[in-house]
Amino acid sequence: MIRRSTDMILNYSSQQMLQTWRRCAGLEPVGSACSVQRFDGIDIDSRLTEMMRQWMLGLLDNGDFRLLGPPADATPMINVSVSGYSADIVADPAVRRLCTIRLSGWQREADVVDEATIVSVLALQANPFARAGTSSPIAWRDKSGIVHAIPADGSSTVVSAKAYIDAGPDVYRIDERALATINQFINNHLNNLPI
């Protein structure tokens, strides 16, 4: 029996994505029996292109992981700044959301989680017997978006990092399930326009 992968990653150019957005906005297919021209209206394609970019950046920053497919290798785009027992992770601006990181000396990678989800774990870091170690490292994103990792020392370097990376306005790499969110995004955006 042939099994189909549950993840279907689509790679669209900006033109291909614009065609999809035009269909979702009800602007295509256009009837070929008639023609209407207007010279005083807004540039619909420019407006949709702007909305596409906002949608994509929103997915990269906060979207469900299942809508983006697997994260990319971001190891060369990540640096470490160590202070005491912890490290601040410094990422290239194209790195929108760091997902996992592994520093030298760690026995495994750590998932990067939001600070609010590990408050009790962070409280234990002052206790040398209970704090994170090389076999149980932790990494978290604080409220300002900075990623921290424990444990670290002056010789810590990045061994591996996975992240969602912004490939720019001309590349849209998404899981096909993300297409189902376009209509809702368009409707929410149009409902928030000033009248």
Tab-separated table of C-alpha atoms in Angstrom:
chain	number	residue	atom	x	y	z
A	1	MET	CA	0.000	0.000	0.000
A	2	ILE	CA	1.304	3.445	-0.913
A	3	ARG	CA	0.992	5.982	1.880
A	4	ARG	CA	0.696	9.654	1.130
A	5	SER	CA	2.607	11.998	3.386
A	6	THR	CA	0.290	13.964	5.653
A	7	ASP	CA	2.308	17.104	5.026
A	8	MET	CA	2.094	18.671	1.593
A	9	ILE	CA	4.591	21.489	1.349
A	10	LEU	CA	3.880	24.034	-1.366
A	11	ASN	CA	6.470	26.389	-2.772
A	12	TYR	CA	4.822	29.355	-4.448
A	13	SER	CA	6.335	32.338	-6.162
A	14	SER	CA	4.725	35.689	-5.354
A	15	GLN	CA	2.814	35.533	-8.687
A	16	GLN	CA	1.462	32.061	-7.958
A	17	MET	CA	0.412	33.128	-4.468
A	18	LEU	CA	-1.215	36.275	-5.860
A	19	GLN	CA	-3.350	34.107	-8.182
A	20	THR	CA	-4.442	32.050	-5.170
A	21	TRP	CA	-5.294	35.218	-3.224
A	22	ARG	CA	-7.265	36.605	-6.166
A	23	ARG	CA	-9.367	33.405	-6.207
A	24	CYS	CA	-9.892	33.548	-2.421
A	25	ALA	CA	-10.946	37.205	-2.652
A	26	GLY	CA	-13.488	36.340	-5.360
A	27	LEU	CA	-11.626	38.201	-8.099
A	28	GLU	CA	-10.988	35.128	-10.272
A	29	PRO	CA	-11.996	33.436	-12.437
A	30	VAL	CA	-13.008	36.399	-14.524
A	31	GLY	CA	-15.776	35.946	-17.065
A	32	SER	CA	-14.445	36.117	-20.598
A	33	ALA	CA	-17.755	37.287	-22.079
A	34	CYS	CA	-17.444	40.815	-20.752
A	35	SER	CA	-14.839	43.420	-20.058
A	36	VAL	CA	-14.855	46.326	-17.622
A	37	GLN	CA	-12.113	48.886	-17.238
A	38	ARG	CA	-11.770	51.439	-14.520
A	39	PHE	CA	-8.986	53.967	-14.233
A	40	ASP	CA	-9.747	55.641	-10.907
A	41	GLY	CA	-9.775	52.567	-8.638
A	42	ILE	CA	-7.212	51.133	-6.288
A	43	ASP	CA	-4.590	48.689	-7.479
A	44	ILE	CA	-6.104	45.416	-6.241
A	45	ASP	CA	-2.965	43.370	-6.924
A	46	SER	CA	-0.811	45.748	-4.885
A	47	ARG	CA	-3.294	45.636	-2.029
A	48	LEU	CA	-3.476	41.830	-2.125
A	49	THR	CA	0.318	41.585	-2.307
A	50	GLU	CA	0.580	43.706	0.847
A	51	MET	CA	-1.987	41.508	2.599
A	52	MET	CA	-0.167	38.344	1.452
A	53	ARG	CA	3.039	39.597	3.043
A	54	GLN	CA	1.290	40.423	6.339
A	55	TRP	CA	-0.350	36.995	6.330
A	56	MET	CA	2.955	35.187	5.685
A	57	LEU	CA	4.860	37.080	8.367
A	58	GLY	CA	2.014	36.398	10.796
A	59	LEU	CA	2.243	32.676	10.053
A	60	LEU	CA	6.017	32.685	10.517
A	61	ASP	CA	5.805	34.614	13.793
A	62	ASN	CA	2.743	33.110	15.453
A	63	GLY	CA	1.105	30.546	13.193
A	64	ASP	CA	0.437	26.932	13.964
A	65	PHE	CA	3.541	24.855	13.227
A	66	ARG	CA	1.434	22.461	11.139
A	67	LEU	CA	0.715	25.264	8.648
A	68	LEU	CA	4.385	25.882	7.914
A	69	GLY	CA	5.894	22.432	7.552
A	70	PRO	CA	9.228	21.568	9.105
A	71	PRO	CA	11.491	24.429	10.208
A	72	ALA	CA	14.691	25.120	8.300
A	73	ASP	CA	18.285	24.813	9.469
A	74	ALA	CA	19.214	28.206	10.895
A	75	THR	CA	22.526	27.232	12.512
A	76	PRO	CA	24.685	29.681	10.507
A	77	MET	CA	22.224	32.503	11.289
A	78	ILE	CA	22.455	32.172	15.097
A	79	ASN	CA	25.054	33.507	17.544
A	80	VAL	CA	25.375	33.179	21.315
A	81	SER	CA	26.111	35.839	23.920
A	82	VAL	CA	26.912	34.179	27.268
A	83	SER	CA	26.373	35.818	30.636
A	84	GLY	CA	27.015	33.600	33.659
A	85	TYR	CA	25.118	30.324	33.416
A	86	SER	CA	22.784	31.422	30.619
A	87	ALA	CA	23.048	32.534	27.010
A	88	ASP	CA	21.170	35.087	24.972
A	89	ILE	CA	20.549	33.832	21.463
A	90	VAL	CA	21.166	36.436	18.773
A	91	ALA	CA	19.523	35.653	15.443
A	92	ASP	CA	19.777	37.134	11.979
A	93	PRO	CA	16.754	39.379	11.242
A	94	ALA	CA	15.457	36.856	8.684
A	95	VAL	CA	14.913	34.335	11.502
A	96	ARG	CA	11.292	34.965	12.439
A	97	ARG	CA	10.800	32.198	15.017
A	98	LEU	CA	13.473	29.985	16.556
A	99	CYS	CA	12.027	26.515	17.236
A	100	THR	CA	14.913	24.427	18.606
A	101	ILE	CA	18.498	25.050	19.602
A	102	ARG	CA	21.433	22.950	20.721
A	103	LEU	CA	24.559	24.462	22.209
A	104	SER	CA	27.963	22.806	22.461
A	105	GLY	CA	28.188	20.526	25.483
A	106	TRP	CA	24.462	19.738	25.462
A	107	GLN	CA	23.405	16.120	25.054
A	108	ARG	CA	20.223	17.067	23.198
A	109	GLU	CA	18.452	20.032	21.632
A	110	ALA	CA	15.939	22.158	23.515
A	111	ASP	CA	12.592	23.328	22.175
A	112	VAL	CA	12.214	27.107	22.367
A	113	VAL	CA	9.039	27.837	24.323
A	114	ASP	CA	7.315	30.971	25.549
A	115	GLU	CA	8.432	32.140	28.972
A	116	ALA	CA	4.902	31.925	30.393
A	117	THR	CA	4.833	28.142	29.847
A	118	ILE	CA	7.933	27.446	31.985
A	119	VAL	CA	7.668	29.912	34.869
A	120	SER	CA	7.987	27.118	37.459
A	121	VAL	CA	11.043	25.673	35.683
A	122	LEU	CA	12.710	29.092	35.587
A	123	ALA	CA	12.143	29.462	39.328
A	124	LEU	CA	14.287	26.347	39.883
A	125	GLN	CA	17.312	27.778	38.064
A	126	ALA	CA	18.700	29.362	41.253
A	127	ASN	CA	18.976	25.881	42.800
A	128	PRO	CA	22.195	24.177	41.589
A	129	PHE	CA	20.633	20.732	42.197
A	130	ALA	CA	17.409	21.365	40.290
A	131	ARG	CA	18.441	23.664	37.465
A	132	ALA	CA	18.759	22.687	33.832
A	133	GLY	CA	21.831	20.738	32.823
A	134	THR	CA	23.443	19.382	29.682
A	135	SER	CA	21.025	16.433	29.605
A	136	SER	CA	17.974	18.651	30.197
A	137	PRO	CA	18.658	22.087	28.697
A	138	ILE	CA	15.950	24.706	28.392
A	139	ALA	CA	15.379	27.567	25.960
A	140	TRP	CA	12.659	30.187	26.147
A	141	ARG	CA	11.465	33.347	24.464
A	142	ASP	CA	10.764	36.234	26.833
A	143	LYS	CA	8.016	38.832	26.430
A	144	SER	CA	10.285	41.068	24.352
A	145	GLY	CA	11.084	38.222	21.934
A	146	ILE	CA	14.645	37.542	23.116
A	147	VAL	CA	15.585	33.860	23.321
A	148	HIS	CA	17.572	32.629	26.336
A	149	ALA	CA	19.150	29.214	26.923
A	150	ILE	CA	20.500	27.350	29.960
A	151	PRO	CA	23.099	25.969	30.596
A	152	ALA	CA	25.870	27.908	28.895
A	153	ASP	CA	29.433	28.955	29.560
A	154	GLY	CA	32.024	31.150	27.869
A	155	SER	CA	32.888	28.454	25.317
A	156	SER	CA	29.284	27.746	24.245
A	157	THR	CA	28.612	27.775	20.522
A	158	VAL	CA	25.598	26.841	18.433
A	159	VAL	CA	25.668	23.215	17.286
A	160	SER	CA	22.240	23.231	15.653
A	161	ALA	CA	19.209	25.475	15.347
A	162	LYS	CA	15.895	25.075	13.562
A	163	ALA	CA	13.710	28.059	12.787
A	164	TYR	CA	11.075	29.537	10.532
A	165	ILE	CA	12.948	31.897	8.259
A	166	ASP	CA	11.580	34.719	6.140
A	167	ALA	CA	12.688	33.979	2.589
A	168	GLY	CA	11.494	37.404	1.432
A	169	PRO	CA	8.415	38.638	-0.403
A	170	ASP	CA	8.990	36.469	-3.474
A	171	VAL	CA	8.890	33.020	-1.815
A	172	TYR	CA	5.957	31.404	-0.018
A	173	ARG	CA	6.792	28.001	1.505
A	174	ILE	CA	3.770	26.659	3.377
A	175	ASP	CA	1.827	23.510	4.111
A	176	GLU	CA	-1.256	23.264	1.925
A	177	ARG	CA	-3.447	23.507	5.060
A	178	ALA	CA	-2.372	27.155	5.423
A	179	LEU	CA	-4.353	28.016	2.292
A	180	ALA	CA	-7.544	27.466	4.290
A	181	THR	CA	-6.656	30.476	6.483
A	182	ILE	CA	-6.544	32.986	3.616
A	183	ASN	CA	-10.307	33.641	3.424
A	184	GLN	CA	-10.508	34.290	7.167
A	185	PHE	CA	-7.502	36.628	6.992
A	186	ILE	CA	-9.065	38.587	4.105
A	187	ASN	CA	-12.414	38.839	5.911
A	188	ASN	CA	-10.802	39.947	9.188
A	189	HIS	CA	-8.710	42.494	7.349
A	190	LEU	CA	-11.653	43.916	5.408
A	191	ASN	CA	-13.812	44.090	8.556
A	192	ASN	CA	-11.162	46.213	10.258
A	193	LEU	CA	-10.928	48.827	7.514
A	194	PRO	CA	-12.158	52.298	8.461
A	195	ILE	CA	-15.409	53.252	6.780
